[in-house]
Amino acid sequence: MSNAIERDEKISSRKRIDIIKRLLKYLSPYSGRSIIVILLMVFVMLCGIINPYLLKVAIDEKVPNNDINGIILIGLSLLSLNILAWILSRIRWTMIYSITNNILINIRHELYSHIQELSFDFFDKRPVGKILARVVGDVNALKNLFNQSIQSLIPELLNLILVAVAMLTLNIKLALICILLLPPLALAMFYIEINSRKRWEIYRNKRSNLNAFTHEEFSGIKIVQAFAKEDYTNNKFENLVSELKHSFNKAVQLNDFFWPLVEIFSGIATVILFAVGYRLFTKGEIEVGTIIAFSMYIGMFWRPIMNLSNFYNTLITNFAAAERIFDILDIDPAIKDTKYAKKMKKIKGSVEFKNVNFAYENNIRILKDISFTVKPGEKVALVGSTGAGKSTIVSLLSRFYDVSNGEILVDGENINKVELESYRSQMGVMLQDTFLFSTTIMENIRYGRLDATDDEVIEAAKSVNAHEFIMKLEKGYNTEVNERGSRLSLGQRQLISFARALLANPRILILDEATANIDTETEKLVQYGIEKLLEGRTSFVIAHRLSTIRDCHKIMVIEGGQIVEMGTHEELLDNKGIYYNLYMAQYSFIKEGA
């Protein structure tokens, strides 16, 4: 089922440990640098742990003995250690940010590359805005997670252990007071985590819905303004923002319990520490320096717990983002090379459909036992009513989808058993809705063959009679066409797409209503270019304007997913069947001056 903009996406739930393992794999290429970072952290932590001990020595040993030199030595040692720790901390942070940015680049590139390989059915089911939310927003959400995994997880655990050891060494009774408070804290945090993860998943779905709506509305801004629907879209936007705000508030409200919870336990531990410490001091079991050192250690003991709880909080917050990323990465392309796929040789152009059947997910057959043969260089036209199956035939030939039953052979090779890249690189597909990139006309035409020279690009434009109108533009071939070519007319965009296709030099060419948006005058200009484009190539033309396909070698009439008539223009007119009726209806329409 397709995902509407306002419908929350269904994300497969994954175990925490599986998500953590997959995230750590992205860290493994930087394990060497991560170890260096951890060693720097360990040194900084040791400096911090030594500080209270040196202070204890100064208070309990040097001060009572008036050892001025010893006090000065300890002071200089503390100063030197802390300056060195500050320098190493700066180096550590630089390395952490470098590692994190590289990991995010790798994840985003992997996700982008994977999405490019996915089949059309993936894009058919998802608004573009929801896909963008995964590539941009969800990947960015992992930044803090990786920062803190390097900065907090291992170092803070190690810090916690070292501080605990130091505390146990000083006084076991006081140390156990702090340690015994950890289990109830862990239980409380676990309870929060269970509910928090669900709320963050809802929030990310709402954010994805908002991204999808915004992308679609701005893409169709001309329609919005043309029908004066600004108030209507504003209301929808406000509703989506309201849902996003509500879901965020619910998630944050629960997450905000983390820090207070740790603070409460830390406060309890401090109160108990001084109460018990005072009793032990009055009994003469400990000295003042030990209590002061312990008061510093208890802060150092709970600080890593706070940092670890913050890391745990970040982990929960971003589990939903990681799940959404892995949800796409785990989708196998429906159309992909088989294990033993071989490279497609240079195509000569023979095409054969053998009892081809095709159905989408609802199992309603779109094509039923389609069979025909096309010789190299032949020009074939597909005609019929909307939804008859014409576009499906050329989509299967392009292998945008795979047949449900039957075979499609090109030069005798089953296209399901050849490498996609080697096959599609020899295909040319031109659609009614011509897509141009937000760059210059020169680069849009060069997209057909990236290594083409400027002269070759210009020659292709001349061949389809696009050169004249291009040179009339302010910057000629260096004119920016804006997004989707919005500054050009429909006919001009189509001419550029013809030049792009000619430059690509495809062996099999598909024109899916490629001349539908061209006016009569423009059509006269490109007619020679189209003939040149089709020359020597096997071509399939879908056209409702029957006057443009009279010279085709073969015309197939498609109705209800079947070929009901096949022949040349003259043969089909002589049969006086469906094609004859279609042609006469258009002829009468034109004759009446429509």
Coordinates of C-alpha atoms in Angstrom, one line a residue:
M1 CA 0.0 0.0 0.0
S2 CA 1.3 3.4 -0.9
N3 CA 2.2 6.0 1.8
A4 CA 0.1 9.1 1.7
I5 CA 1.8 12.3 3.0
E6 CA -0.2 12.4 6.2
R7 CA 0.0 8.7 6.8
D8 CA 2.7 7.5 9.3
E9 CA 5.2 5.2 7.8
K10 CA 5.4 1.6 9.1
I11 CA 9.0 0.9 10.2
S12 CA 10.1 -2.6 11.1
S13 CA 11.0 -2.9 14.7
R14 CA 14.5 -4.0 15.6
K15 CA 16.2 -5.2 18.7
R16 CA 18.4 -2.6 20.5
I17 CA 21.5 -4.8 20.4
D18 CA 21.1 -5.3 16.6
I19 CA 20.9 -1.6 16.0
I20 CA 23.9 -1.0 18.2
K21 CA 25.9 -3.6 16.4
R22 CA 25.1 -2.1 13.0
L23 CA 26.0 1.4 14.2
L24 CA 29.3 0.2 15.6
K25 CA 30.2 -1.3 12.2
Y26 CA 30.4 2.2 10.8
L27 CA 32.9 3.0 13.6
S28 CA 35.2 0.0 12.8
P29 CA 37.1 1.7 9.9
Y30 CA 38.2 4.4 12.4
S31 CA 39.0 2.0 15.2
G32 CA 42.7 3.0 15.2
R33 CA 41.9 6.7 15.6
S34 CA 39.2 5.9 18.1
I35 CA 41.7 4.0 20.3
I36 CA 44.0 7.1 20.2
V37 CA 41.1 9.2 21.3
I38 CA 40.3 6.8 24.1
L39 CA 43.9 6.8 25.3
L40 CA 43.9 10.6 25.4
M41 CA 40.7 10.4 27.4
V42 CA 42.2 7.9 29.8
F43 CA 45.2 10.2 30.4
V44 CA 42.9 13.2 31.0
M45 CA 40.8 11.1 33.4
L46 CA 43.8 9.9 35.3
C47 CA 44.8 13.5 35.7
G48 CA 41.4 14.2 37.2
I49 CA 41.5 11.3 39.5
I50 CA 45.0 12.2 40.8
N51 CA 43.8 15.7 41.7
P52 CA 41.8 14.8 44.8
Y53 CA 44.5 12.4 46.0
L54 CA 47.2 15.0 45.7
L55 CA 44.9 17.4 47.6
K56 CA 44.4 14.8 50.3
V57 CA 48.2 14.4 50.6
A58 CA 48.7 18.1 50.9
I59 CA 46.0 18.5 53.6
D60 CA 46.7 15.4 55.7
E61 CA 50.5 15.3 55.4
K62 CA 52.2 18.5 54.1
V63 CA 50.1 21.1 55.9
P64 CA 50.4 19.5 59.4
N65 CA 54.2 19.3 59.0
N66 CA 54.5 22.8 57.5
D67 CA 56.2 21.3 54.4
I68 CA 56.1 24.4 52.2
N69 CA 58.3 22.8 49.5
G70 CA 56.0 19.8 49.4
I71 CA 52.9 22.0 49.1
I72 CA 54.6 24.0 46.2
L73 CA 55.6 20.8 44.5
I74 CA 52.1 19.4 44.7
G75 CA 50.7 22.8 43.4
L76 CA 53.0 22.8 40.4
S77 CA 52.2 19.2 39.7
L78 CA 48.5 20.0 39.7
L79 CA 49.0 23.0 37.5
S80 CA 51.1 21.0 35.0
L81 CA 48.8 18.0 34.9
N82 CA 45.7 20.2 34.2
I83 CA 47.4 22.3 31.5
L84 CA 48.5 19.0 29.8
A85 CA 45.0 17.6 30.2
W86 CA 43.5 20.7 28.6
I87 CA 45.8 20.5 25.5
L88 CA 45.1 16.8 25.1
S89 CA 41.4 17.4 25.4
R90 CA 41.5 19.9 22.5
I91 CA 43.3 17.3 20.3
R92 CA 40.8 14.7 21.4
W93 CA 37.8 16.8 20.4
T94 CA 39.3 17.6 17.0
M95 CA 39.7 13.9 16.3
I96 CA 36.2 13.1 17.5
Y97 CA 34.5 15.6 15.2
S98 CA 36.6 14.3 12.3
I99 CA 35.7 10.7 12.9
T100 CA 32.0 11.6 13.3
N101 CA 31.7 13.7 10.2
N102 CA 33.4 10.9 8.1
I103 CA 31.0 8.3 9.5
L104 CA 28.0 10.5 8.6
I105 CA 29.3 11.0 5.1
N106 CA 29.7 7.3 4.7
I107 CA 26.2 6.5 6.0
R108 CA 24.6 9.2 3.8
H109 CA 26.5 8.0 0.7
E110 CA 25.6 4.4 1.4
L111 CA 21.9 5.3 1.8
Y112 CA 21.9 7.5 -1.3
S113 CA 23.6 4.9 -3.5
H114 CA 21.3 2.2 -2.2
I115 CA 18.2 4.3 -2.9
Q116 CA 19.4 4.9 -6.5
E117 CA 19.5 1.1 -7.0
L118 CA 15.9 0.6 -5.7
S119 CA 13.2 -0.2 -8.2
F120 CA 10.4 2.1 -9.3
D121 CA 7.9 0.4 -7.0
F122 CA 9.9 1.9 -4.0
F123 CA 9.4 5.4 -5.3
D124 CA 5.8 4.7 -6.4
K125 CA 5.0 4.0 -2.7
R126 CA 6.7 7.0 -1.1
P127 CA 6.5 10.8 -1.5
V128 CA 9.9 12.3 -2.3
G129 CA 9.8 14.4 0.9
K130 CA 9.8 11.3 3.1
I131 CA 12.8 9.9 1.3
L132 CA 14.6 13.2 1.7
A133 CA 13.8 13.0 5.5
R134 CA 15.8 9.8 5.7
V135 CA 18.8 10.9 3.7
V136 CA 19.1 14.3 5.4
G137 CA 17.3 14.5 8.8
D138 CA 17.7 11.0 10.0
V139 CA 21.4 10.8 9.1
N140 CA 22.0 14.1 10.8
A141 CA 20.3 12.8 14.0
L142 CA 23.1 10.3 14.4
K143 CA 25.8 12.9 14.8
N144 CA 25.4 13.3 18.6
L145 CA 25.1 9.5 18.9
F146 CA 28.5 8.9 17.3
N147 CA 30.1 11.8 19.1
Q148 CA 29.0 10.5 22.4
S149 CA 29.7 6.9 21.6
I150 CA 33.4 7.8 21.2
Q151 CA 33.4 10.5 23.9
S152 CA 31.2 8.9 26.5
L153 CA 30.6 5.2 26.3
I154 CA 34.0 3.5 26.8
P155 CA 35.8 6.4 28.5
E156 CA 33.0 7.1 31.0
L157 CA 32.7 3.4 31.8
L158 CA 36.4 3.3 32.4
N159 CA 36.3 6.5 34.4
L160 CA 33.5 5.1 36.5
I161 CA 35.5 2.0 37.3
L162 CA 38.7 3.9 38.1
V163 CA 36.9 6.3 40.4
A164 CA 35.1 3.3 42.1
V165 CA 38.5 1.6 42.6
A166 CA 40.0 4.8 44.1
M167 CA 37.0 5.2 46.4
L168 CA 37.1 1.6 47.5
T169 CA 40.8 2.1 48.2
L170 CA 40.2 5.1 50.4
N171 CA 37.2 3.7 52.3
I172 CA 35.0 0.7 51.6
K173 CA 32.0 1.8 53.6
L174 CA 31.7 5.2 52.0
A175 CA 32.2 3.6 48.5
L176 CA 29.5 1.0 49.0
I177 CA 27.0 3.8 49.8
C178 CA 27.4 5.2 46.3
I179 CA 27.6 1.9 44.5
L180 CA 24.4 0.4 46.1
L181 CA 22.3 3.2 44.7
L182 CA 23.1 2.2 41.1
P183 CA 20.7 -0.8 40.7
P184 CA 17.5 1.2 41.5
L185 CA 18.7 4.0 39.2
A186 CA 19.2 1.5 36.4
L187 CA 15.7 0.1 36.8
A188 CA 14.1 3.5 36.7
M189 CA 16.0 4.5 33.6
F190 CA 15.1 1.2 31.9
Y191 CA 11.4 1.9 32.5
I192 CA 11.8 5.4 30.9
E193 CA 13.6 3.9 27.9
I194 CA 10.8 1.5 27.0
N195 CA 8.3 4.3 26.6
S196 CA 10.6 6.9 25.3
R197 CA 11.7 5.0 22.2
K198 CA 8.1 4.6 21.0
R199 CA 7.5 8.4 21.4
W200 CA 10.6 9.3 19.4
E201 CA 9.5 7.0 16.6
I202 CA 6.1 8.8 16.4
Y203 CA 8.0 12.2 16.4
R204 CA 10.2 11.2 13.5
N205 CA 7.2 9.9 11.5
K206 CA 5.4 13.3 12.1
R207 CA 8.5 15.1 10.9
S208 CA 8.7 13.0 7.8
N209 CA 5.1 13.8 7.0
L210 CA 5.8 17.5 7.3
N211 CA 8.8 17.2 5.1
A212 CA 6.8 15.3 2.5
F213 CA 4.0 17.9 2.5
T214 CA 6.3 20.9 2.3
H215 CA 8.2 19.4 -0.6
E216 CA 5.1 18.5 -2.6
E217 CA 3.4 21.9 -1.9
F218 CA 6.4 23.9 -3.0
S219 CA 6.8 21.7 -6.1
G220 CA 3.2 22.4 -7.0
I221 CA 3.2 26.1 -5.9
K222 CA 1.9 27.2 -9.4
I223 CA -1.2 25.1 -8.9
V224 CA -1.7 26.3 -5.3
Q225 CA -1.5 29.9 -6.4
A226 CA -3.5 29.4 -9.6
F227 CA -6.5 27.9 -7.6
A228 CA -5.9 30.4 -4.7
K229 CA -5.6 27.5 -2.2
E230 CA -3.0 29.2 0.0
D231 CA -5.3 29.3 3.0
Y232 CA -6.2 25.6 2.5
T233 CA -2.5 24.5 2.4
N234 CA -1.7 26.8 5.3
N235 CA -4.3 25.0 7.4
K236 CA -2.8 21.6 6.4
F237 CA 0.7 22.9 7.2
E238 CA -0.4 24.1 10.6
N239 CA -2.1 20.8 11.4
L240 CA 1.1 18.9 10.5
V241 CA 3.2 21.3 12.5
S242 CA 0.8 20.9 15.5
E243 CA 1.1 17.1 15.3
L244 CA 4.9 17.4 15.1
K245 CA 5.0 19.8 18.1
H246 CA 2.7 17.6 20.2
S247 CA 4.8 14.4 19.4
F248 CA 8.0 16.2 20.2
N249 CA 6.7 17.6 23.5
K250 CA 5.5 14.1 24.6
A251 CA 8.9 12.6 23.7
V252 CA 10.9 15.3 25.5
Q253 CA 8.7 15.3 28.6
L254 CA 9.6 11.7 29.2
N255 CA 13.3 12.2 28.3
D256 CA 13.5 15.1 30.7
F257 CA 13.2 12.7 33.6
F258 CA 16.7 11.3 32.9
W259 CA 18.7 14.2 34.4
P260 CA 16.5 14.9 37.4
L261 CA 16.6 11.2 38.2
V262 CA 20.4 11.1 38.2
E263 CA 20.5 14.4 40.2
I264 CA 18.2 13.0 42.9
F265 CA 20.3 9.8 43.3
S266 CA 23.4 11.9 43.4
G267 CA 22.0 14.2 46.0
I268 CA 20.9 11.2 48.1
A269 CA 24.4 9.7 47.9
T270 CA 26.0 13.0 48.9
V271 CA 23.7 13.4 52.0
I272 CA 24.4 9.9 53.1
L273 CA 28.1 10.3 52.5
F274 CA 28.5 13.3 54.8
A275 CA 26.2 11.7 57.4
V276 CA 28.2 8.5 57.5
G277 CA 31.5 10.4 57.0
Y278 CA 30.8 12.6 60.0
R279 CA 30.2 9.5 62.2
L280 CA 33.3 7.8 61.1
F281 CA 35.3 11.0 61.7
T282 CA 34.0 11.4 65.2
K283 CA 35.0 7.8 65.9
G284 CA 38.5 8.6 64.5
E285 CA 38.2 6.1 61.7
I286 CA 39.0 8.6 58.9
E287 CA 40.7 12.0 58.6
V288 CA 39.4 15.3 57.2
G289 CA 41.4 15.0 54.1
T290 CA 39.8 11.7 53.3
I291 CA 36.3 13.3 53.6
I292 CA 37.3 16.2 51.4
A293 CA 38.9 13.8 48.8
F294 CA 35.8 11.6 49.0
S295 CA 33.5 14.6 48.5
M296 CA 35.4 15.3 45.3
Y297 CA 35.4 11.6 44.3
I298 CA 31.6 11.3 44.7
G299 CA 31.2 14.2 42.2
M300 CA 33.6 12.4 39.9
F301 CA 31.7 9.2 40.4
W302 CA 28.3 10.6 39.5
R303 CA 29.5 12.7 36.6
P304 CA 30.3 9.7 34.4
I305 CA 26.9 8.3 35.4
M306 CA 25.3 11.5 34.3
N307 CA 27.3 11.4 31.0
L308 CA 26.4 7.8 30.5
S309 CA 22.7 8.5 31.2
N310 CA 23.0 11.4 28.7
F311 CA 24.5 8.9 26.2
Y312 CA 21.7 6.5 26.9
N313 CA 19.2 9.3 26.4
T314 CA 20.8 10.2 23.1
L315 CA 20.8 6.5 22.1
I316 CA 17.1 6.2 22.8
T317 CA 16.3 9.5 21.0
N318 CA 18.1 8.4 17.9
F319 CA 17.1 4.7 17.8
A320 CA 14.1 5.7 15.7
A321 CA 16.4 7.6 13.2
A322 CA 18.7 4.5 13.0
E323 CA 15.7 2.2 12.4
R324 CA 14.4 4.5 9.6
I325 CA 17.8 4.4 7.9
F326 CA 18.2 0.6 8.3
D327 CA 14.6 0.2 7.1
I328 CA 15.6 1.5 3.7
L329 CA 19.0 -0.1 3.6
D330 CA 17.4 -3.5 4.2
I331 CA 15.1 -3.2 1.2
D332 CA 16.4 -5.4 -1.6
P333 CA 16.0 -3.9 -5.1
A334 CA 13.2 -5.8 -6.9
I335 CA 15.2 -5.4 -10.1
K336 CA 18.8 -6.4 -9.7
D337 CA 21.5 -8.5 -11.4
T338 CA 21.2 -12.2 -10.9
K339 CA 24.2 -14.1 -9.5
Y340 CA 25.3 -15.3 -13.0
A341 CA 24.3 -12.2 -14.9
K342 CA 26.5 -11.5 -17.9
K343 CA 27.5 -8.3 -19.6
M344 CA 25.2 -7.3 -22.5
K345 CA 27.1 -7.0 -25.8
K346 CA 26.6 -4.1 -28.2
I347 CA 22.9 -4.3 -29.0
K348 CA 21.9 -4.8 -32.6
G349 CA 18.2 -4.2 -31.9
S350 CA 16.1 -7.3 -32.3
V351 CA 13.3 -7.5 -29.7
E352 CA 11.0 -10.4 -28.9
F353 CA 8.2 -10.6 -26.3
K354 CA 7.3 -14.3 -25.6
N355 CA 4.0 -14.8 -23.8
V356 CA 4.6 -11.9 -21.5
N357 CA 2.3 -11.4 -18.5
F358 CA 2.6 -8.7 -15.9
A359 CA 0.7 -7.8 -12.7
Y360 CA 1.4 -5.3 -9.9
E361 CA 1.1 -6.2 -6.2
N362 CA -2.7 -6.4 -6.3
N363 CA -2.4 -9.4 -8.8
I364 CA -4.6 -7.7 -11.3
R365 CA -3.0 -8.6 -14.7
I366 CA -2.0 -5.5 -16.7
L367 CA -0.6 -7.5 -19.7
K368 CA -1.9 -10.8 -20.9
D369 CA 0.1 -13.1 -23.1
I370 CA 1.9 -10.4 -25.1
S371 CA 3.9 -11.8 -28.0
F372 CA 5.6 -10.0 -30.9
T373 CA 8.9 -9.7 -32.7
V374 CA 10.7 -6.6 -33.9
K375 CA 13.7 -6.6 -36.3
P376 CA 16.8 -4.4 -35.8
G377 CA 16.1 -0.8 -36.9
E378 CA 12.4 -1.1 -37.0
K379 CA 10.1 1.6 -35.8
V380 CA 7.2 0.3 -33.8
A381 CA 4.2 2.3 -32.6
L382 CA 2.0 1.4 -29.6
V383 CA -1.5 2.9 -29.6
G384 CA -4.6 2.4 -27.5
S385 CA -6.7 4.0 -24.8
T386 CA -5.3 5.3 -21.5
G387 CA -4.4 2.4 -19.1
A388 CA -4.4 -0.2 -21.9
G389 CA -0.8 -1.3 -21.1
K390 CA 1.3 0.7 -23.6
S391 CA 3.6 2.2 -21.1
T392 CA 3.9 -1.0 -19.2
I393 CA 5.3 -2.8 -22.3
V394 CA 8.1 -0.2 -22.7
S395 CA 8.7 -0.2 -18.9
L396 CA 9.2 -4.0 -19.0
L397 CA 11.5 -3.6 -22.1
S398 CA 13.5 -1.0 -20.1
R399 CA 13.5 -3.5 -17.2
F400 CA 12.0 -1.0 -14.8
Y401 CA 9.9 -3.9 -13.7
D402 CA 10.3 -7.7 -14.3
V403 CA 7.7 -9.8 -16.1
S404 CA 5.4 -12.0 -14.0
N405 CA 5.6 -14.7 -16.7
G406 CA 7.2 -15.1 -20.1
E407 CA 10.4 -13.7 -21.5
I408 CA 11.7 -10.6 -23.2
L409 CA 14.6 -11.2 -25.5
V410 CA 17.0 -8.6 -27.0
D411 CA 19.3 -10.0 -29.6
G412 CA 18.3 -13.4 -28.3
E413 CA 19.3 -12.6 -24.8
N414 CA 16.9 -12.8 -21.9
I415 CA 17.1 -9.3 -20.4
N416 CA 16.6 -10.8 -16.9
K417 CA 19.9 -12.6 -17.2
V418 CA 22.2 -9.7 -18.3
E419 CA 23.8 -6.9 -16.2
L420 CA 21.4 -4.0 -15.7
E421 CA 24.1 -1.3 -16.3
S422 CA 25.4 -2.8 -19.5
Y423 CA 21.8 -3.2 -20.8
R424 CA 20.3 0.1 -19.7
S425 CA 23.3 2.1 -20.9
Q426 CA 22.3 1.1 -24.4
M427 CA 18.7 2.2 -24.0
G428 CA 17.2 5.6 -24.5
V429 CA 13.9 6.6 -22.8
M430 CA 12.1 9.9 -23.5
L431 CA 9.0 10.6 -21.5
Q432 CA 6.1 13.1 -22.0
D433 CA 7.2 14.9 -18.8
T434 CA 10.7 15.9 -19.7
F435 CA 13.0 16.3 -16.7
L436 CA 15.8 18.8 -16.8
F437 CA 18.3 19.3 -14.0
S438 CA 19.0 22.7 -12.3
T439 CA 22.1 23.5 -14.4
T440 CA 23.0 24.8 -17.8
I441 CA 21.5 23.7 -21.1
M442 CA 25.0 22.5 -22.0
E443 CA 25.2 20.2 -19.0
N444 CA 21.6 18.9 -19.5
I445 CA 22.4 17.8 -23.0
R446 CA 25.8 16.4 -21.9
Y447 CA 24.0 14.2 -19.4
G448 CA 23.4 11.8 -22.3
R449 CA 27.1 11.2 -22.5
L450 CA 29.2 12.7 -19.8
D451 CA 32.5 12.6 -21.7
A452 CA 31.1 14.5 -24.7
T453 CA 32.9 17.7 -25.9
D454 CA 31.1 21.0 -26.2
D455 CA 31.2 20.7 -30.0
E456 CA 29.5 17.3 -29.8
V457 CA 26.8 18.7 -27.6
I458 CA 26.2 21.6 -30.0
E459 CA 26.1 19.2 -33.0
A460 CA 23.5 17.1 -31.3
A461 CA 21.4 20.3 -30.6
K462 CA 21.7 21.3 -34.2
S463 CA 20.6 17.9 -35.4
V464 CA 17.2 18.2 -33.6
N465 CA 16.9 21.9 -34.5
A466 CA 17.4 23.1 -30.9
H467 CA 20.5 25.2 -31.6
E468 CA 18.6 28.2 -33.0
F469 CA 16.4 28.8 -29.9
I470 CA 19.3 28.1 -27.5
M471 CA 21.5 30.8 -29.2
K472 CA 18.7 33.3 -28.8
L473 CA 18.8 32.9 -25.0
E474 CA 20.9 35.4 -23.0
K475 CA 23.8 33.1 -22.3
G476 CA 23.2 30.5 -25.0
Y477 CA 24.3 27.0 -24.0
N478 CA 25.4 28.4 -20.6
T479 CA 21.9 29.5 -19.7
E480 CA 20.6 28.1 -16.4
V481 CA 17.3 26.3 -16.9
N482 CA 16.1 26.6 -13.2
E483 CA 14.6 23.7 -11.4
R484 CA 12.9 21.2 -13.8
G485 CA 13.6 23.6 -16.7
S486 CA 10.9 26.0 -15.5
R487 CA 12.2 29.0 -17.5
L488 CA 11.8 27.1 -20.8
S489 CA 8.6 26.2 -22.7
L490 CA 7.4 22.6 -22.9
G491 CA 8.5 22.4 -26.5
Q492 CA 12.0 23.8 -25.8
R493 CA 12.5 21.3 -22.9
Q494 CA 11.5 18.5 -25.3
L495 CA 14.0 19.7 -27.9
I496 CA 16.8 19.6 -25.3
S497 CA 15.7 16.1 -24.3
F498 CA 15.9 15.0 -28.0
A499 CA 19.5 16.4 -28.2
R500 CA 20.4 14.6 -25.0
A501 CA 19.0 11.3 -26.3
L502 CA 20.8 11.7 -29.6
L503 CA 24.1 12.4 -27.8
A504 CA 23.7 9.2 -25.8
N505 CA 23.4 7.2 -29.1
P506 CA 21.1 4.5 -27.7
R507 CA 20.6 1.2 -29.6
I508 CA 17.0 0.9 -28.6
L509 CA 14.9 4.1 -28.2
I510 CA 11.6 4.6 -26.5
L511 CA 9.5 7.7 -27.1
D512 CA 6.6 7.7 -24.6
E513 CA 4.3 10.5 -25.8
A514 CA 7.5 12.5 -26.4
T515 CA 5.9 14.9 -28.8
A516 CA 2.7 15.4 -26.9
N517 CA 3.8 18.8 -25.5
I518 CA 5.1 20.2 -28.7
D519 CA 3.0 22.7 -30.6
T520 CA 2.5 22.3 -34.4
E521 CA 5.2 24.9 -35.3
T522 CA 7.7 23.3 -33.0
E523 CA 6.8 19.8 -34.3
K524 CA 7.7 20.9 -37.8
L525 CA 11.1 22.0 -36.5
V526 CA 11.9 18.7 -34.8
Q527 CA 10.5 16.3 -37.3
Y528 CA 13.8 16.0 -39.2
G529 CA 15.6 15.7 -35.8
I530 CA 13.3 12.9 -34.7
E531 CA 13.9 11.1 -38.0
K532 CA 17.6 11.4 -37.5
L533 CA 17.3 10.2 -33.9
L534 CA 15.4 7.1 -35.0
E535 CA 17.6 6.3 -37.9
G536 CA 19.3 2.9 -37.6
R537 CA 17.8 2.3 -34.2
T538 CA 15.0 0.0 -33.0
S539 CA 12.4 2.3 -31.6
F540 CA 9.1 2.1 -29.8
V541 CA 6.8 5.1 -30.0
I542 CA 3.8 5.6 -27.9
A543 CA 1.6 8.4 -29.4
H544 CA -2.0 9.5 -29.3
R545 CA -1.4 11.8 -32.2
L546 CA -1.7 9.1 -34.9
S547 CA -0.5 11.4 -37.7
T548 CA 3.0 11.1 -36.2
I549 CA 3.2 7.3 -36.6
R550 CA 2.0 6.7 -40.1
D551 CA 5.5 5.8 -41.4
C552 CA 6.2 3.2 -38.6
H553 CA 7.1 -0.3 -39.8
K554 CA 4.7 -1.8 -37.3
I555 CA 1.7 -0.5 -35.4
M556 CA 0.3 -2.4 -32.4
V557 CA -3.1 -1.6 -31.0
I558 CA -3.2 -2.4 -27.3
E559 CA -6.5 -2.8 -25.4
G560 CA -7.1 -4.5 -22.1
G561 CA -3.5 -5.6 -21.8
Q562 CA -3.6 -7.5 -25.1
I563 CA -2.5 -6.8 -28.7
V564 CA -5.8 -6.7 -30.6
E565 CA -4.4 -5.4 -33.9
M566 CA -1.0 -5.3 -35.6
G567 CA 0.2 -4.1 -39.0
T568 CA 1.3 -1.1 -41.0
H569 CA -0.7 2.1 -41.1
E570 CA -2.3 1.2 -44.5
E571 CA -3.0 -2.4 -43.4
L572 CA -4.8 -1.3 -40.3
L573 CA -6.9 1.2 -42.2
D574 CA -7.9 -1.4 -44.7
N575 CA -9.0 -3.7 -41.8
K576 CA -11.3 -1.0 -40.6
G577 CA -11.0 -2.1 -37.0
I578 CA -10.1 -0.2 -33.8
Y579 CA -7.2 1.6 -35.4
Y580 CA -9.3 2.7 -38.3
N581 CA -12.0 4.2 -35.9
L582 CA -9.3 6.0 -33.8
Y583 CA -7.7 7.5 -36.9
M584 CA -10.9 8.6 -38.5
A585 CA -12.1 10.1 -35.2
Q586 CA -8.9 12.2 -35.0
Y587 CA -9.1 13.1 -38.6
S588 CA -12.7 14.3 -38.3
F589 CA -11.7 16.3 -35.1
I590 CA -8.9 18.1 -37.0
K591 CA -11.0 18.7 -40.1
E592 CA -13.7 20.3 -38.0
G593 CA -11.1 22.9 -37.0
A594 CA -10.5 21.8 -33.4

